[in-house]
Structures are given as C-alpha cells and as structure tokens.
Amino acid sequence: MRRGRRLAVDVGDARIGVASSDPDGLLATPVETVPGRDVPAAQRRLAALVAEYEPLEVVVGLPRSLSGGEGPAAAKVRAFATQLAGNVHPVPVRLVDERMSTVTAAQGMRASGVSAKKGRSRIDQAAAVVILQSALETERTSGGPPGQCVEVVI
C-alpha cells in the first residue's frame, strides 16, 4: 500500500461530493460538497482542495451501468476528470468504478437516521467516502493503484 492521502470525488450534476483518506490509506472521511452546476467554479474549488490536502492522487467515481457499460453520465464524468487532471497536474487523477456508491451511501445515512431531504448534500460526501473506501480496498488487495489513470491534456 502506497503511503499518502487520497481525495475522492463523486461528480453529480447539482453537487460534487469530496472525501479524503488519512495518510496511511486506512480510513475515508467526508470533506465537503461542492456546488456542481457552475463547472468552472467547481473545478477551481477542487483544485484548491487538492492544493490544501496535497494528496497522492485524486480518485473520481465513474458511473457505469450494472452491466458494466458506459452511458452519457460516464462520458460527462470522463470529460470532467480530464479537465480536473489538467488543473491539478502533476497530481494524478484516476477513474474508478462507482456502481451503487450513491445508493449505498443513502442506505447508510437512512440507517443512521438522516432524512433524505436534510441529508442531500451529505449523501454526495458519503458517496465519495464509499468510492474512496472501495479504491483503498482495491489497492490493498491488488497491490497496485485502483482504476484507470486519466491522461493529462495540456
């Protein structure tokens, strides 16, 4: 397991959830929810978070269908991740499968007594935590970085 903090990003149309790991890669915790409708502002805020947290890498959840295919949402996230990679270079950005992360996060929040209406912005952070925990577990079991590295377009 590589030592270093990671940031995870759950990209949505309205909101973008952000989570961070500890330097040992053991635990993921929520950071904040970034408004997603203004993409340039969201990109600036994420770049500022990368500068603040100094992560080893940024993990972005790639929404795939249950069959593993990619649709319009995945294409949108790929484009967002490519732009982010250019903004935070030389910190690598990696795409990881995020199937069911929001559903898992919402179920966990409901189980802990948080209402859907009150917890909307926190669900995005919780989804980023689920994405990051999954990426950390993948790295622990495989011995290699999770997902696919995004090519930097400068």
PDB file of N, CA, C and O in Angstrom, residues 75-133:
ATOM      1  N   ALA A  75     -19.638   9.546 -19.782  1.00  0.00           N
ATOM      2  CA  ALA A  75     -18.926  10.438 -20.707  1.00  0.00           C
ATOM      3  C   ALA A  75     -18.731  11.814 -20.069  1.00  0.00           C
ATOM      4  O   ALA A  75     -17.662  12.424 -20.191  1.00  0.00           O
ATOM      5  N   LYS A  76     -19.767  12.292 -19.361  1.00  0.00           N
ATOM      6  CA  LYS A  76     -19.686  13.581 -18.675  1.00  0.00           C
ATOM      7  C   LYS A  76     -18.599  13.562 -17.593  1.00  0.00           C
ATOM      8  O   LYS A  76     -17.820  14.499 -17.460  1.00  0.00           O
ATOM      9  N   VAL A  77     -18.563  12.475 -16.826  1.00  0.00           N
ATOM     10  CA  VAL A  77     -17.582  12.353 -15.750  1.00  0.00           C
ATOM     11  C   VAL A  77     -16.175  12.239 -16.330  1.00  0.00           C
ATOM     12  O   VAL A  77     -15.227  12.828 -15.809  1.00  0.00           O
ATOM     13  N   ARG A  78     -16.019  11.491 -17.430  1.00  0.00           N
ATOM     14  CA  ARG A  78     -14.698  11.389 -18.077  1.00  0.00           C
ATOM     15  C   ARG A  78     -14.199  12.774 -18.502  1.00  0.00           C
ATOM     16  O   ARG A  78     -13.033  13.115 -18.296  1.00  0.00           O
ATOM     17  N   ALA A  79     -15.081  13.580 -19.096  1.00  0.00           N
ATOM     18  CA  ALA A  79     -14.697  14.926 -19.527  1.00  0.00           C
ATOM     19  C   ALA A  79     -14.332  15.792 -18.319  1.00  0.00           C
ATOM     20  O   ALA A  79     -13.337  16.534 -18.339  1.00  0.00           O
ATOM     21  N   PHE A  80     -15.117  15.688 -17.247  1.00  0.00           N
ATOM     22  CA  PHE A  80     -14.845  16.450 -16.023  1.00  0.00           C
ATOM     23  C   PHE A  80     -13.499  16.034 -15.435  1.00  0.00           C
ATOM     24  O   PHE A  80     -12.698  16.876 -15.039  1.00  0.00           O
ATOM     25  N   ALA A  81     -13.234  14.729 -15.396  1.00  0.00           N
ATOM     26  CA  ALA A  81     -11.980  14.207 -14.833  1.00  0.00           C
ATOM     27  C   ALA A  81     -10.776  14.632 -15.672  1.00  0.00           C
ATOM     28  O   ALA A  81      -9.709  14.930 -15.127  1.00  0.00           O
ATOM     29  N   THR A  82     -10.941  14.678 -16.988  1.00  0.00           N
ATOM     30  CA  THR A  82      -9.850  15.109 -17.866  1.00  0.00           C
ATOM     31  C   THR A  82      -9.511  16.571 -17.588  1.00  0.00           C
ATOM     32  O   THR A  82      -8.335  16.942 -17.490  1.00  0.00           O
ATOM     33  N   GLN A  83     -10.545  17.401 -17.443  1.00  0.00           N
ATOM     34  CA  GLN A  83     -10.322  18.818 -17.117  1.00  0.00           C
ATOM     35  C   GLN A  83      -9.662  18.950 -15.739  1.00  0.00           C
ATOM     36  O   GLN A  83      -8.721  19.724 -15.564  1.00  0.00           O
ATOM     37  N   LEU A  84     -10.138  18.162 -14.776  1.00  0.00           N
ATOM     38  CA  LEU A  84      -9.562  18.207 -13.433  1.00  0.00           C
ATOM     39  C   LEU A  84      -8.094  17.793 -13.459  1.00  0.00           C
ATOM     40  O   LEU A  84      -7.259  18.422 -12.812  1.00  0.00           O
ATOM     41  N   ALA A  85      -7.772  16.759 -14.221  1.00  0.00           N
ATOM     42  CA  ALA A  85      -6.377  16.283 -14.317  1.00  0.00           C
ATOM     43  C   ALA A  85      -5.461  17.398 -14.816  1.00  0.00           C
ATOM     44  O   ALA A  85      -4.339  17.553 -14.329  1.00  0.00           O
ATOM     45  N   GLY A  86      -5.937  18.179 -15.781  1.00  0.00           N
ATOM     46  CA  GLY A  86      -5.141  19.303 -16.269  1.00  0.00           C
ATOM     47  C   GLY A  86      -4.978  20.388 -15.226  1.00  0.00           C
ATOM     48  O   GLY A  86      -3.918  21.015 -15.123  1.00  0.00           O
ATOM     49  N   ASN A  87      -6.014  20.576 -14.396  1.00  0.00           N
ATOM     50  CA  ASN A  87      -5.981  21.631 -13.369  1.00  0.00           C
ATOM     51  C   ASN A  87      -5.117  21.284 -12.165  1.00  0.00           C
ATOM     52  O   ASN A  87      -4.632  22.184 -11.483  1.00  0.00           O
ATOM     53  N   VAL A  88      -4.958  19.983 -11.870  1.00  0.00           N
ATOM     54  CA  VAL A  88      -4.230  19.589 -10.653  1.00  0.00           C
ATOM     55  C   VAL A  88      -2.891  18.912 -10.965  1.00  0.00           C
ATOM     56  O   VAL A  88      -2.213  18.440 -10.064  1.00  0.00           O
ATOM     57  N   HIS A  89      -2.523  18.874 -12.246  1.00  0.00           N
ATOM     58  CA  HIS A  89      -1.252  18.261 -12.656  1.00  0.00           C
ATOM     59  C   HIS A  89      -0.112  18.844 -11.831  1.00  0.00           C
ATOM     60  O   HIS A  89      -0.109  20.048 -11.610  1.00  0.00           O
ATOM     61  N   PRO A  90       0.792  18.096 -11.286  1.00  0.00           N
ATOM     62  CA  PRO A  90       1.161  16.708 -11.571  1.00  0.00           C
ATOM     63  C   PRO A  90       0.472  15.649 -10.693  1.00  0.00           C
ATOM     64  O   PRO A  90       0.816  14.478 -10.770  1.00  0.00           O
ATOM     65  N   VAL A  91      -0.508  16.031  -9.856  1.00  0.00           N
ATOM     66  CA  VAL A  91      -1.229  15.035  -9.060  1.00  0.00           C
ATOM     67  C   VAL A  91      -2.078  14.188 -10.008  1.00  0.00           C
ATOM     68  O   VAL A  91      -2.876  14.723 -10.767  1.00  0.00           O
ATOM     69  N   PRO A  92      -1.890  12.862  -9.989  1.00  0.00           N
ATOM     70  CA  PRO A  92      -2.662  12.020 -10.905  1.00  0.00           C
ATOM     71  C   PRO A  92      -4.136  11.949 -10.526  1.00  0.00           C
ATOM     72  O   PRO A  92      -4.487  12.011  -9.345  1.00  0.00           O
ATOM     73  N   VAL A  93      -4.977  11.824 -11.548  1.00  0.00           N
ATOM     74  CA  VAL A  93      -6.415  11.630 -11.372  1.00  0.00           C
ATOM     75  C   VAL A  93      -6.735  10.246 -11.925  1.00  0.00           C
ATOM     76  O   VAL A  93      -6.325   9.907 -13.034  1.00  0.00           O
ATOM     77  N   ARG A  94      -7.452   9.441 -11.136  1.00  0.00           N
ATOM     78  CA  ARG A  94      -7.783   8.072 -11.528  1.00  0.00           C
ATOM     79  C   ARG A  94      -9.295   7.888 -11.530  1.00  0.00           C
ATOM     80  O   ARG A  94      -9.984   8.373 -10.629  1.00  0.00           O
ATOM     81  N   LEU A  95      -9.807   7.192 -12.532  1.00  0.00           N
ATOM     82  CA  LEU A  95     -11.228   6.860 -12.610  1.00  0.00           C
ATOM     83  C   LEU A  95     -11.438   5.466 -12.035  1.00  0.00           C
ATOM     84  O   LEU A  95     -10.738   4.517 -12.422  1.00  0.00           O
ATOM     85  N   VAL A  96     -12.387   5.343 -11.105  1.00  0.00           N
ATOM     86  CA  VAL A  96     -12.715   4.045 -10.524  1.00  0.00           C
ATOM     87  C   VAL A  96     -14.213   3.796 -10.639  1.00  0.00           C
ATOM     88  O   VAL A  96     -15.014   4.726 -10.625  1.00  0.00           O
ATOM     89  N   ASP A  97     -14.571   2.542 -10.761  1.00  0.00           N
ATOM     90  CA  ASP A  97     -15.971   2.131 -10.878  1.00  0.00           C
ATOM     91  C   ASP A  97     -16.726   2.545  -9.622  1.00  0.00           C
ATOM     92  O   ASP A  97     -16.299   2.249  -8.514  1.00  0.00           O
ATOM     93  N   GLU A  98     -17.826   3.245  -9.801  1.00  0.00           N
ATOM     94  CA  GLU A  98     -18.592   3.707  -8.641  1.00  0.00           C
ATOM     95  C   GLU A  98     -20.001   3.145  -8.616  1.00  0.00           C
ATOM     96  O   GLU A  98     -20.878   3.700  -7.964  1.00  0.00           O
ATOM     97  N   ARG A  99     -20.222   2.032  -9.296  1.00  0.00           N
ATOM     98  CA  ARG A  99     -21.575   1.462  -9.315  1.00  0.00           C
ATOM     99  C   ARG A  99     -22.137   1.349  -7.909  1.00  0.00           C
ATOM    100  O   ARG A  99     -21.483   0.820  -7.021  1.00  0.00           O
ATOM    101  N   MET A 100     -23.311   1.860  -7.721  1.00  0.00           N
ATOM    102  CA  MET A 100     -24.084   1.742  -6.490  1.00  0.00           C
ATOM    103  C   MET A 100     -23.541   2.570  -5.315  1.00  0.00           C
ATOM    104  O   MET A 100     -24.018   2.439  -4.197  1.00  0.00           O
ATOM    105  N   SER A 101     -22.552   3.440  -5.518  1.00  0.00           N
ATOM    106  CA  SER A 101     -21.996   4.185  -4.379  1.00  0.00           C
ATOM    107  C   SER A 101     -23.032   5.114  -3.751  1.00  0.00           C
ATOM    108  O   SER A 101     -23.120   5.197  -2.521  1.00  0.00           O
ATOM    109  N   THR A 102     -23.816   5.811  -4.559  1.00  0.00           N
ATOM    110  CA  THR A 102     -24.808   6.739  -4.009  1.00  0.00           C
ATOM    111  C   THR A 102     -25.912   5.967  -3.296  1.00  0.00           C
ATOM    112  O   THR A 102     -26.380   6.368  -2.230  1.00  0.00           O
ATOM    113  N   VAL A 103     -26.327   4.838  -3.868  1.00  0.00           N
ATOM    114  CA  VAL A 103     -27.355   4.001  -3.237  1.00  0.00           C
ATOM    115  C   VAL A 103     -26.852   3.498  -1.889  1.00  0.00           C
ATOM    116  O   VAL A 103     -27.545   3.570  -0.873  1.00  0.00           O
ATOM    117  N   THR A 104     -25.608   3.010  -1.858  1.00  0.00           N
ATOM    118  CA  THR A 104     -25.007   2.520  -0.614  1.00  0.00           C
ATOM    119  C   THR A 104     -24.920   3.635   0.416  1.00  0.00           C
ATOM    120  O   THR A 104     -25.244   3.433   1.594  1.00  0.00           O
ATOM    121  N   ALA A 105     -24.502   4.819  -0.024  1.00  0.00           N
ATOM    122  CA  ALA A 105     -24.386   5.958   0.884  1.00  0.00           C
ATOM    123  C   ALA A 105     -25.754   6.360   1.433  1.00  0.00           C
ATOM    124  O   ALA A 105     -25.899   6.603   2.635  1.00  0.00           O
ATOM    125  N   ALA A 106     -26.760   6.410   0.570  1.00  0.00           N
ATOM    126  CA  ALA A 106     -28.107   6.800   1.001  1.00  0.00           C
ATOM    127  C   ALA A 106     -28.673   5.783   1.991  1.00  0.00           C
ATOM    128  O   ALA A 106     -29.285   6.168   2.996  1.00  0.00           O
ATOM    129  N   GLN A 107     -28.449   4.502   1.750  1.00  0.00           N
ATOM    130  CA  GLN A 107     -28.930   3.472   2.675  1.00  0.00           C
ATOM    131  C   GLN A 107     -28.260   3.618   4.035  1.00  0.00           C
ATOM    132  O   GLN A 107     -28.909   3.517   5.068  1.00  0.00           O
ATOM    133  N   GLY A 108     -26.959   3.870   4.023  1.00  0.00           N
ATOM    134  CA  GLY A 108     -26.235   4.053   5.281  1.00  0.00           C
ATOM    135  C   GLY A 108     -26.725   5.254   6.058  1.00  0.00           C
ATOM    136  O   GLY A 108     -26.852   5.208   7.285  1.00  0.00           O
ATOM    137  N   MET A 109     -27.020   6.335   5.343  1.00  0.00           N
ATOM    138  CA  MET A 109     -27.489   7.546   6.020  1.00  0.00           C
ATOM    139  C   MET A 109     -28.895   7.342   6.580  1.00  0.00           C
ATOM    140  O   MET A 109     -29.184   7.774   7.692  1.00  0.00           O
ATOM    141  N   ARG A 110     -29.757   6.674   5.796  1.00  0.00           N
ATOM    142  CA  ARG A 110     -31.104   6.380   6.298  1.00  0.00           C
ATOM    143  C   ARG A 110     -31.023   5.512   7.550  1.00  0.00           C
ATOM    144  O   ARG A 110     -31.739   5.731   8.522  1.00  0.00           O
ATOM    145  N   ALA A 111     -30.134   4.530   7.518  1.00  0.00           N
ATOM    146  CA  ALA A 111     -29.968   3.631   8.663  1.00  0.00           C
ATOM    147  C   ALA A 111     -29.489   4.377   9.902  1.00  0.00           C
ATOM    148  O   ALA A 111     -29.793   3.988  11.024  1.00  0.00           O
ATOM    149  N   SER A 112     -28.759   5.476   9.698  1.00  0.00           N
ATOM    150  CA  SER A 112     -28.277   6.253  10.848  1.00  0.00           C
ATOM    151  C   SER A 112     -29.244   7.370  11.233  1.00  0.00           C
ATOM    152  O   SER A 112     -28.926   8.203  12.077  1.00  0.00           O
ATOM    153  N   GLY A 113     -30.423   7.411  10.584  1.00  0.00           N
ATOM    154  CA  GLY A 113     -31.460   8.353  10.978  1.00  0.00           C
ATOM    155  C   GLY A 113     -31.443   9.702  10.287  1.00  0.00           C
ATOM    156  O   GLY A 113     -32.150  10.608  10.700  1.00  0.00           O
ATOM    157  N   VAL A 114     -30.674   9.865   9.220  1.00  0.00           N
ATOM    158  CA  VAL A 114     -30.638  11.134   8.483  1.00  0.00           C
ATOM    159  C   VAL A 114     -31.696  11.090   7.392  1.00  0.00           C
ATOM    160  O   VAL A 114     -31.707  10.183   6.568  1.00  0.00           O
ATOM    161  N   SER A 115     -32.592  12.089   7.372  1.00  0.00           N
ATOM    162  CA  SER A 115     -33.645  12.119   6.361  1.00  0.00           C
ATOM    163  C   SER A 115     -33.060  12.461   4.998  1.00  0.00           C
ATOM    164  O   SER A 115     -32.038  13.148   4.899  1.00  0.00           O
ATOM    165  N   ALA A 116     -33.725  11.998   3.939  1.00  0.00           N
ATOM    166  CA  ALA A 116     -33.242  12.242   2.578  1.00  0.00           C
ATOM    167  C   ALA A 116     -33.179  13.737   2.279  1.00  0.00           C
ATOM    168  O   ALA A 116     -32.223  14.214   1.668  1.00  0.00           O
ATOM    169  N   LYS A 117     -34.196  14.480   2.727  1.00  0.00           N
ATOM    170  CA  LYS A 117     -34.234  15.913   2.441  1.00  0.00           C
ATOM    171  C   LYS A 117     -33.090  16.648   3.153  1.00  0.00           C
ATOM    172  O   LYS A 117     -32.389  17.449   2.551  1.00  0.00           O
ATOM    173  N   LYS A 118     -32.887  16.360   4.434  1.00  0.00           N
ATOM    174  CA  LYS A 118     -31.832  17.027   5.197  1.00  0.00           C
ATOM    175  C   LYS A 118     -30.445  16.554   4.783  1.00  0.00           C
ATOM    176  O   LYS A 118     -29.475  17.281   4.906  1.00  0.00           O
ATOM    177  N   GLY A 119     -30.361  15.325   4.297  1.00  0.00           N
ATOM    178  CA  GLY A 119     -29.054  14.749   4.033  1.00  0.00           C
ATOM    179  C   GLY A 119     -28.578  14.800   2.607  1.00  0.00           C
ATOM    180  O   GLY A 119     -27.557  14.214   2.277  1.00  0.00           O
ATOM    181  N   ARG A 120     -29.306  15.517   1.722  1.00  0.00           N
ATOM    182  CA  ARG A 120     -28.951  15.508   0.303  1.00  0.00           C
ATOM    183  C   ARG A 120     -27.487  15.847   0.035  1.00  0.00           C
ATOM    184  O   ARG A 120     -26.792  15.137  -0.674  1.00  0.00           O
ATOM    185  N   SER A 121     -27.009  16.948   0.607  1.00  0.00           N
ATOM    186  CA  SER A 121     -25.620  17.339   0.337  1.00  0.00           C
ATOM    187  C   SER A 121     -24.644  16.389   1.015  1.00  0.00           C
ATOM    188  O   SER A 121     -23.552  16.154   0.517  1.00  0.00           O
ATOM    189  N   ARG A 122     -25.060  15.816   2.142  1.00  0.00           N
ATOM    190  CA  ARG A 122     -24.180  14.876   2.828  1.00  0.00           C
ATOM    191  C   ARG A 122     -24.138  13.525   2.129  1.00  0.00           C
ATOM    192  O   ARG A 122     -23.158  12.799   2.269  1.00  0.00           O
ATOM    193  N   ILE A 123     -25.189  13.188   1.390  1.00  0.00           N
ATOM    194  CA  ILE A 123     -25.188  11.923   0.640  1.00  0.00           C
ATOM    195  C   ILE A 123     -24.070  11.943  -0.391  1.00  0.00           C
ATOM    196  O   ILE A 123     -23.392  10.941  -0.609  1.00  0.00           O
ATOM    197  N   ASP A 124     -23.829  13.092  -1.015  1.00  0.00           N
ATOM    198  CA  ASP A 124     -22.757  13.194  -2.017  1.00  0.00           C
ATOM    199  C   ASP A 124     -21.389  12.985  -1.364  1.00  0.00           C
ATOM    200  O   ASP A 124     -20.523  12.327  -1.932  1.00  0.00           O
ATOM    201  N   GLN A 125     -21.201  13.538  -0.174  1.00  0.00           N
ATOM    202  CA  GLN A 125     -19.955  13.309   0.556  1.00  0.00           C
ATOM    203  C   GLN A 125     -19.834  11.837   0.952  1.00  0.00           C
ATOM    204  O   GLN A 125     -18.758  11.244   0.832  1.00  0.00           O
ATOM    205  N   ALA A 126     -20.941  11.259   1.405  1.00  0.00           N
ATOM    206  CA  ALA A 126     -20.925   9.847   1.803  1.00  0.00           C
ATOM    207  C   ALA A 126     -20.640   8.951   0.602  1.00  0.00           C
ATOM    208  O   ALA A 126     -19.934   7.941   0.726  1.00  0.00           O
ATOM    209  N   ALA A 127     -21.158   9.320  -0.577  1.00  0.00           N
ATOM    210  CA  ALA A 127     -20.869   8.543  -1.790  1.00  0.00           C
ATOM    211  C   ALA A 127     -19.377   8.626  -2.121  1.00  0.00           C
ATOM    212  O   ALA A 127     -18.765   7.627  -2.522  1.00  0.00           O
ATOM    213  N   ALA A 128     -18.778   9.810  -1.926  1.00  0.00           N
ATOM    214  CA  ALA A 128     -17.335   9.955  -2.158  1.00  0.00           C
ATOM    215  C   ALA A 128     -16.555   9.084  -1.171  1.00  0.00           C
ATOM    216  O   ALA A 128     -15.533   8.486  -1.528  1.00  0.00           O
ATOM    217  N   VAL A 129     -17.039   8.981   0.068  1.00  0.00           N
ATOM    218  CA  VAL A 129     -16.403   8.108   1.060  1.00  0.00           C
ATOM    219  C   VAL A 129     -16.472   6.657   0.594  1.00  0.00           C
ATOM    220  O   VAL A 129     -15.480   5.915   0.668  1.00  0.00           O
ATOM    221  N   VAL A 130     -17.640   6.226   0.092  1.00  0.00           N
ATOM    222  CA  VAL A 130     -17.808   4.850  -0.400  1.00  0.00           C
ATOM    223  C   VAL A 130     -16.849   4.587  -1.562  1.00  0.00           C
ATOM    224  O   VAL A 130     -16.190   3.546  -1.619  1.00  0.00           O
ATOM    225  N   ILE A 131     -16.742   5.539  -2.479  1.00  0.00           N
ATOM    226  CA  ILE A 131     -15.832   5.412  -3.631  1.00  0.00           C
ATOM    227  C   ILE A 131     -14.390   5.277  -3.137  1.00  0.00           C
ATOM    228  O   ILE A 131     -13.640   4.412  -3.604  1.00  0.00           O
ATOM    229  N   LEU A 132     -14.013   6.126  -2.192  1.00  0.00           N
ATOM    230  CA  LEU A 132     -12.638   6.108  -1.693  1.00  0.00           C
ATOM    231  C   LEU A 132     -12.339   4.825  -0.918  1.00  0.00           C
ATOM    232  O   LEU A 132     -11.281   4.223  -1.098  1.00  0.00           O
ATOM    233  N   GLN A 133     -13.254   4.392  -0.069  1.00  0.00           N
ATOM    234  CA  GLN A 133     -13.035   3.145   0.682  1.00  0.00           C
ATOM    235  C   GLN A 133     -12.859   1.973  -0.283  1.00  0.00           C
ATOM    236  O   GLN A 133     -11.994   1.121  -0.085  1.00  0.00           O
TER     237      GLN A 133
END
